[in-house]
Short mmCIF file of C-alpha atoms and ligand atoms in Angstrom, two decimals:
data_model
loop_
_atom_site.label_atom_id
_atom_site.label_comp_id
_atom_site.label_asym_id
_atom_site.label_seq_id
_atom_site.Cartn_x
_atom_site.Cartn_y
_atom_site.Cartn_z
CA MET J 14 102.45 68.39 94.98
CA LYS J 15 105.01 70.92 93.88
CA GLU J 16 106.21 73.83 95.99
CA ILE J 17 107.64 76.84 94.18
CA LEU J 18 109.20 79.85 95.91
CA LEU J 19 108.98 83.28 94.34
CA LYS J 20 111.34 85.78 95.96
CA THR J 21 111.33 89.46 95.10
CA ALA J 22 113.28 92.31 96.68
CA THR J 23 110.67 92.68 99.42
CA THR J 24 108.53 89.54 99.57
CA GLU J 25 108.51 85.79 99.42
CA SER J 26 105.56 83.83 98.02
CA VAL J 27 105.09 80.12 98.49
CA ILE J 28 103.17 78.58 95.64
CA ARG J 29 101.83 75.08 96.14
CA CYS J 30 100.27 73.30 93.22
CA GLY J 31 98.80 69.86 92.65
CA GLU J 32 95.70 67.80 93.32
CA GLY J 33 94.70 67.96 97.00
CA VAL J 34 96.76 71.01 98.06
CA PHE J 35 93.65 72.93 99.12
CA ALA J 36 92.61 70.18 101.55
CA GLU J 37 96.16 69.94 102.83
CA TYR J 38 97.20 73.59 103.18
CA ALA J 39 94.05 75.73 103.45
CA PRO J 40 92.64 74.54 106.82
CA ARG J 41 95.53 75.95 108.84
CA LEU J 42 94.60 79.45 107.59
CA ALA J 43 91.46 79.17 109.75
CA ASP J 44 93.60 80.20 112.75
CA GLU J 45 94.11 83.63 111.20
CA GLN J 46 91.64 86.52 110.99
CA LEU J 47 90.31 85.75 107.51
CA PHE J 48 88.33 87.68 104.95
CA ILE J 49 87.27 85.69 101.88
CA VAL J 50 86.47 87.26 98.52
CA THR J 51 84.80 85.09 95.91
CA ASP J 52 82.21 85.37 93.15
CA SER J 53 78.63 84.21 92.81
CA ASN J 54 79.43 81.19 90.56
CA VAL J 55 82.31 79.92 92.67
CA PHE J 56 80.32 80.47 95.89
CA ALA J 57 77.39 78.46 94.48
CA TYR J 58 79.72 75.51 93.84
CA TYR J 59 81.99 75.75 96.87
CA ARG J 60 80.12 77.40 99.75
CA TYR J 61 80.12 74.20 101.84
CA ARG J 62 83.80 73.65 101.10
CA LEU J 63 84.54 77.19 102.32
CA TRP J 64 82.47 76.82 105.50
CA GLU J 65 83.91 73.37 106.20
CA THR J 66 87.49 74.65 105.73
CA PHE J 67 87.32 78.08 107.36
CA GLY J 68 84.25 77.86 109.62
CA GLU J 69 80.67 78.93 108.92
CA PHE J 70 81.13 82.40 110.45
CA VAL J 71 84.07 83.42 108.25
CA PRO J 72 83.31 86.77 106.56
CA ILE J 73 82.81 86.28 102.83
CA TYR J 74 82.27 89.00 100.25
CA ILE J 75 80.65 87.70 97.05
CA ILE J 76 80.97 89.76 93.87
CA PRO J 77 78.77 88.95 90.86
CA ALA J 78 80.65 86.59 88.50
CA GLY J 79 82.23 88.27 85.46
CA GLU J 80 84.72 90.95 84.40
CA ARG J 81 82.13 93.72 84.92
CA SER J 82 82.53 93.35 88.69
CA LYS J 83 86.18 94.37 88.51
CA ASN J 84 85.29 97.97 89.25
CA ILE J 85 85.69 100.71 91.84
CA ARG J 86 82.20 100.10 93.26
CA TYR J 87 82.98 96.53 94.28
CA LEU J 88 86.49 97.45 95.41
CA THR J 89 84.97 100.04 97.78
CA ALA J 90 82.30 97.55 98.87
CA ILE J 91 84.95 94.95 99.77
CA LEU J 92 86.98 97.51 101.74
CA LYS J 93 83.84 98.72 103.58
CA GLU J 94 82.90 95.16 104.47
CA MET J 95 86.41 94.49 105.74
CA LEU J 96 86.14 97.49 108.07
CA LYS J 97 82.64 96.49 109.17
CA SER J 98 83.83 92.96 109.93
CA GLY J 99 86.58 94.38 112.16
CA MET J 100 89.52 93.24 110.05
CA LYS J 101 92.80 94.20 111.70
CA ARG J 102 96.19 95.04 110.26
CA ASN J 103 97.24 91.39 110.62
CA CYS J 104 94.22 89.89 108.84
CA THR J 105 94.47 87.70 105.74
CA VAL J 106 92.50 88.21 102.53
CA VAL J 107 91.80 84.98 100.68
CA ALA J 108 91.02 85.46 96.98
CA PHE J 109 89.01 82.35 96.18
CA GLY J 110 88.12 82.25 92.48
CA GLY J 111 89.33 83.08 89.01
CA GLY J 112 91.25 86.03 87.59
CA VAL J 113 88.64 88.69 88.36
CA VAL J 114 88.42 87.70 92.02
CA GLY J 115 92.21 87.49 92.28
CA ASP J 116 92.66 90.95 90.76
CA ILE J 117 90.09 92.83 92.84
CA ALA J 118 90.73 90.99 96.12
CA GLY J 119 94.48 91.44 95.62
CA LEU J 120 94.03 95.17 95.13
CA ALA J 121 91.80 95.39 98.22
CA ALA J 122 94.47 93.54 100.24
CA SER J 123 97.14 95.95 99.00
CA LEU J 124 95.08 98.98 100.09
CA TYR J 125 93.48 97.91 103.37
CA MET J 126 95.45 99.43 106.25
CA ARG J 127 98.35 99.95 103.81
CA GLY J 128 98.49 96.28 102.93
CA VAL J 129 97.49 93.03 104.60
CA LYS J 130 98.41 89.42 103.93
CA LEU J 131 97.04 88.01 100.69
CA VAL J 132 96.49 84.33 99.85
CA GLN J 133 95.44 83.44 96.31
CA VAL J 134 93.35 80.31 95.84
CA PRO J 135 92.88 80.25 92.05
CA THR J 136 90.01 78.00 90.99
CA THR J 137 90.34 78.35 87.21
CA LEU J 138 93.03 77.04 84.90
CA LEU J 139 93.81 80.57 83.69
CA ALA J 140 94.25 81.87 87.23
CA GLN J 141 96.46 78.91 88.20
CA VAL J 142 98.85 79.17 85.26
CA ASP J 143 98.95 82.94 85.09
CA SER J 144 96.98 85.57 86.99
CA SER J 145 97.32 84.35 90.61
CA VAL J 146 101.12 84.34 90.38
CA GLY J 147 103.29 87.44 90.13
CA GLY J 148 101.37 90.05 92.09
CA LYS J 149 99.49 91.97 89.41
CA THR J 150 96.27 93.30 90.97
CA ALA J 151 93.83 95.74 89.38
CA ILE J 152 90.37 96.98 88.58
CA ASP J 153 89.04 98.38 85.32
CA PHE J 154 88.30 102.11 85.42
CA GLU J 155 86.54 104.53 83.05
CA GLY J 156 86.41 101.82 80.40
CA VAL J 157 90.15 101.10 80.62
CA LYS J 158 91.11 97.55 81.56
CA ASN J 159 93.34 97.30 84.66
CA ALA J 160 93.64 101.11 84.79
CA ILE J 161 94.02 101.16 88.60
CA GLY J 162 96.21 98.58 90.24
CA ALA J 163 99.28 97.65 92.21
CA PHE J 164 102.03 95.09 92.19
CA TYR J 165 101.23 93.20 95.39
CA GLN J 166 102.64 89.72 95.87
CA PRO J 167 100.48 87.06 97.55
CA ARG J 168 102.22 85.40 100.47
CA GLU J 169 100.78 82.06 99.39
CA VAL J 170 99.17 80.60 96.30
CA ILE J 171 97.21 77.35 96.64
CA ALA J 172 96.61 76.03 93.12
CA ASP J 173 94.54 72.86 93.23
CA PRO J 174 93.36 71.34 89.91
CA ALA J 175 90.55 69.59 91.83
CA PHE J 176 88.57 72.82 91.32
CA PHE J 177 88.56 72.31 87.54
CA GLU J 178 85.68 69.84 87.83
CA THR J 179 83.26 72.77 87.79
CA LEU J 180 84.86 74.66 84.89
CA THR J 181 83.09 75.07 81.57
CA GLU J 182 84.85 74.01 78.34
CA ARG J 183 85.27 77.66 77.49
CA GLU J 184 87.08 78.31 80.77
CA VAL J 185 89.36 75.32 80.12
CA ARG J 186 90.17 76.62 76.62
CA CYS J 187 90.85 80.01 78.17
CA GLY J 188 93.50 78.52 80.49
CA TRP J 189 95.04 76.53 77.65
CA GLY J 190 95.52 79.80 75.78
CA GLU J 191 97.99 80.96 78.43
CA ILE J 192 99.66 77.51 78.56
CA ILE J 193 100.33 77.51 74.82
CA LYS J 194 101.56 81.08 75.07
CA THR J 195 103.99 79.97 77.79
CA SER J 196 105.22 77.17 75.52
CA ALA J 197 106.42 79.85 73.09
CA LEU J 198 108.55 81.28 75.92
CA ASN J 199 109.90 78.07 77.38
CA GLY J 200 111.50 75.33 75.28
CA GLU J 201 110.90 72.58 77.82
CA ILE J 202 107.16 73.25 77.95
CA TYR J 203 107.09 73.53 74.15
CA ASP J 204 108.78 70.11 73.73
CA LEU J 205 106.45 68.48 76.19
CA LEU J 206 103.33 69.87 74.51
CA VAL J 207 104.50 69.00 70.99
CA LYS J 208 105.27 65.43 72.00
CA ASN J 209 102.05 64.91 73.96
CA THR J 210 99.22 66.52 72.03
CA ASP J 211 97.12 63.41 72.75
CA LYS J 212 97.42 64.04 76.51
CA PHE J 213 95.95 67.54 76.75
CA ALA J 214 92.87 66.16 78.53
CA ASP J 215 94.89 63.98 80.92
CA LYS J 216 94.70 65.27 84.51
CA ASP J 217 98.21 64.26 85.57
CA PHE J 218 99.75 65.67 82.41
CA LEU J 219 97.90 68.95 82.98
CA SER J 220 99.04 69.11 86.63
CA GLY J 221 102.67 68.79 85.52
CA ILE J 222 102.23 71.49 82.88
CA ILE J 223 100.59 73.86 85.38
CA ALA J 224 103.57 73.50 87.71
CA MET J 225 105.99 74.19 84.83
CA CYS J 226 104.06 77.30 83.74
CA ILE J 227 104.02 78.60 87.32
CA GLU J 228 107.74 77.91 87.68
CA HIS J 229 108.44 79.76 84.42
CA LYS J 230 106.37 82.75 85.49
CA ALA J 231 107.91 82.80 88.97
CA ARG J 232 111.44 83.03 87.51
CA VAL J 233 110.39 85.82 85.13
CA VAL J 234 108.72 87.80 87.94
CA GLU J 235 111.76 87.36 90.20
CA ALA J 236 113.93 88.86 87.48
CA ASP J 237 111.58 91.68 86.48
CA GLU J 238 108.81 92.10 89.06
CA LYS J 239 107.59 95.51 87.89
CA GLU J 240 108.12 95.07 84.15
CA THR J 241 111.07 97.45 84.04
CA THR J 242 113.70 95.45 82.15
CA GLY J 243 111.44 94.05 79.46
CA LEU J 244 111.56 90.39 80.52
CA ARG J 245 108.09 90.37 82.09
CA LYS J 246 106.73 91.87 78.86
CA THR J 247 107.40 88.51 77.19
CA LEU J 248 104.48 87.08 79.23
CA ASN J 249 102.32 89.25 77.00
CA LEU J 250 103.13 87.32 73.84
CA GLY J 251 100.00 87.15 71.68
CA HIS J 252 98.31 89.79 73.83
CA THR J 253 98.85 92.88 71.62
CA THR J 254 96.56 91.64 68.85
CA GLY J 255 94.65 89.25 71.13
CA HIS J 256 93.68 91.99 73.49
CA ALA J 257 92.65 94.37 70.69
CA LEU J 258 90.39 91.65 69.24
CA GLU J 259 89.01 90.85 72.69
CA LEU J 260 88.14 94.50 73.33
CA TYR J 261 86.52 94.89 69.90
CA TYR J 262 84.61 91.61 69.54
CA ARG J 263 84.11 90.30 73.11
CA LYS J 264 82.83 86.91 71.90
CA LYS J 265 85.50 84.41 72.93
CA SER J 266 87.46 83.89 76.12
CA HIS J 267 90.61 85.87 76.91
CA GLY J 268 92.84 82.82 76.35
CA GLU J 269 91.30 82.08 72.95
CA TYR J 270 91.94 85.67 71.88
CA VAL J 271 95.56 85.31 73.07
CA LEU J 272 95.91 82.30 70.75
CA ILE J 273 94.25 84.06 67.83
CA GLY J 274 96.51 87.06 68.50
CA MET J 275 99.51 84.73 68.59
CA TYR J 276 98.49 83.28 65.23
CA TYR J 277 98.29 86.73 63.60
CA GLU J 278 101.54 87.79 65.22
CA LEU J 279 103.31 84.63 63.97
CA TYR J 280 102.34 85.78 60.49
CA ILE J 281 103.97 89.15 61.23
CA ALA J 282 107.07 87.39 62.62
CA MET J 283 107.42 85.27 59.48
CA LYS J 284 106.93 88.26 57.19
CA LYS J 285 109.61 90.13 59.13
CA GLY J 286 111.98 87.16 58.90
CA VAL J 287 112.08 86.77 62.69
CA CYS J 288 110.46 83.34 62.97
CA ASP J 289 111.29 80.30 60.90
CA LYS J 290 108.35 78.72 58.99
CA ASN J 291 108.70 75.23 60.52
CA TYR J 292 108.71 76.49 64.08
CA ALA J 293 105.75 78.78 63.30
CA ALA J 294 103.86 75.84 61.76
CA SER J 295 104.47 73.76 64.85
CA LEU J 296 103.18 76.52 67.16
CA ILE J 297 100.16 76.94 64.88
CA GLY J 298 99.54 73.21 65.31
CA LEU J 299 99.39 73.74 69.08
CA ILE J 300 97.14 76.79 68.74
CA LYS J 301 94.74 74.81 66.56
CA LYS J 302 94.42 72.11 69.20
CA ILE J 303 92.48 74.73 71.20
CA VAL J 304 91.02 77.11 68.56
CA ASN J 305 90.55 74.83 65.62
CA LYS J 306 89.54 77.49 63.12
CA ILE J 307 91.28 80.85 63.30
CA PRO J 308 88.72 83.51 62.41
CA SER J 309 89.29 85.92 59.55
CA TYR J 310 87.71 89.19 60.67
CA PRO J 311 86.30 91.47 57.92
CA ASP J 312 86.73 94.62 60.05
CA ILE J 313 90.06 93.62 61.55
CA ALA J 314 91.69 96.93 60.61
CA GLU J 315 89.33 98.79 62.95
CA ALA J 316 89.74 96.22 65.72
CA CYS J 317 93.52 96.31 65.56
CA LYS J 318 93.65 100.06 66.01
CA LEU J 319 92.84 99.31 69.66
CA ALA J 320 96.39 97.94 69.93
CA ALA J 321 97.41 101.61 70.22
CA TYR J 322 96.33 101.42 73.90
CA ASP J 323 98.55 98.43 74.69
CA LYS J 324 100.68 99.04 77.78
CA LYS J 325 103.78 97.58 76.05
CA ASN J 326 103.97 100.50 73.61
CA SER J 327 106.56 102.99 74.83
CA ASP J 328 106.27 105.33 71.85
CA SER J 329 103.81 105.75 68.99
CA ARG J 330 104.76 102.33 67.57
CA ILE J 331 102.95 99.07 68.30
CA SER J 332 105.03 96.61 70.31
CA VAL J 333 104.55 92.94 69.44
CA ILE J 334 106.35 90.13 71.27
CA VAL J 335 106.83 87.26 68.82
CA PRO J 336 108.30 83.75 68.96
CA ALA J 337 111.69 83.71 67.24
CA GLN J 338 113.16 80.27 68.00
CA ILE J 339 112.28 77.56 70.51
CA GLY J 340 112.42 79.25 73.93
CA ARG J 341 113.33 82.65 72.50
CA THR J 342 111.18 85.67 71.66
CA GLU J 343 111.78 89.04 70.05
CA GLU J 344 110.02 92.36 70.30
CA ILE J 345 109.02 93.90 66.97
CA LYS J 346 107.97 97.55 66.88
CA LEU J 347 105.76 98.61 64.01
CA GLY J 348 104.12 101.84 62.94
CA MET J 349 100.31 101.60 63.13
CA ASP J 350 99.90 101.53 59.31
CA GLU J 351 102.36 98.68 58.83
CA TYR J 352 100.89 96.73 61.78
CA VAL J 353 97.32 97.07 60.47
CA SER J 354 98.35 96.18 56.93
CA LEU J 355 100.15 92.97 58.05
CA VAL J 356 97.24 91.89 60.23
CA LYS J 357 94.83 92.57 57.35
CA GLU J 358 97.02 90.57 54.99
CA CYS J 359 96.95 87.65 57.43
CA SER J 360 93.17 87.88 57.74
CA GLU J 361 92.76 87.89 53.95
CA THR J 362 95.07 84.89 53.59
CA LEU J 363 92.89 83.05 56.13
CA ARG J 364 89.72 84.07 54.29
CA ARG J 365 91.07 82.74 51.00
CA ALA J 366 92.19 79.50 52.68
CA TYR J 367 88.81 78.87 54.28
CA GLY J 368 86.72 80.42 51.49
CA ILE J 369 84.81 82.73 53.87
N1 LIG S 24 99.88 88.20 82.90
C1 LIG S 24 101.10 88.82 82.63
C2 LIG S 24 101.87 89.21 83.85
O1 LIG S 24 101.53 88.81 84.94
O2 LIG S 24 102.83 89.91 83.73
#
């Protein structure tokens, strides 16, 4: 078990990660006035675990599984149910699930009676290595992802890899997307991954990597909680192009799109002379452990125009965070035409290489 503290100007979060931490640290929460938020898939797998841990009368709000539930209707429904269940100012919201549950339950906790205690229990790999840590909470609104949200730090995060037993392969690949992204930000994680590509499926190895990713994110969030200095932006490496492709195609998981985005952006970094070819090749090797064939998209120019909506852009240019050297990134700002033309060039190079 590893315990990581994340201290910001106003809060302190205790993050516990490792096999068995749920059994060890969740039961004592049963003494508090609890309100659980989960989703239909997670509830189907873990309802008995929840009742056994928190009591069979604990109020539980179940949203339908999937990103579509991250909306104002379910946010209002959660808040209504909290009122109906008599939740007081000192209650605790437990977000028990993946990224969607963490985001919407976190936002509900930040709003209810001007903010109540939040505990994140991430059950997916993606939520453990990324979304449950750092206090970003949100819902999608009017077709815009995470349009309404708040920075609201959980007081505790209980990240137990035992929950991965019920994950699909796609969900595991999704989490690995964020791990490989983090390796481009942190030299120690990069070294470990490069030297142990045969251990990606090993449970103990993965537990160690999760703790390192959480530690990395915690230090970044402590230094730049609200993304004001630019440091937190680095966590969005691969996301400019990845997110545009995700919005346009919606076929793969978020983490896979992050890796595909990272691949395209490595091409941009090499073309701009920011990233050395050997380092880029080594990162590509890691990417291909998860997404073995990088797609070449015929209509990529259209898809990439969606990068105009990326929150990192502070002017009309597209902001891309790229790996520069081991453990170091750079931000490249490109006009839309240049960005689209480089991404297209990369796609055509891939098409020629694969003959598709
Ligand atoms: N997922 C990126 C961040 O928390 O800033």
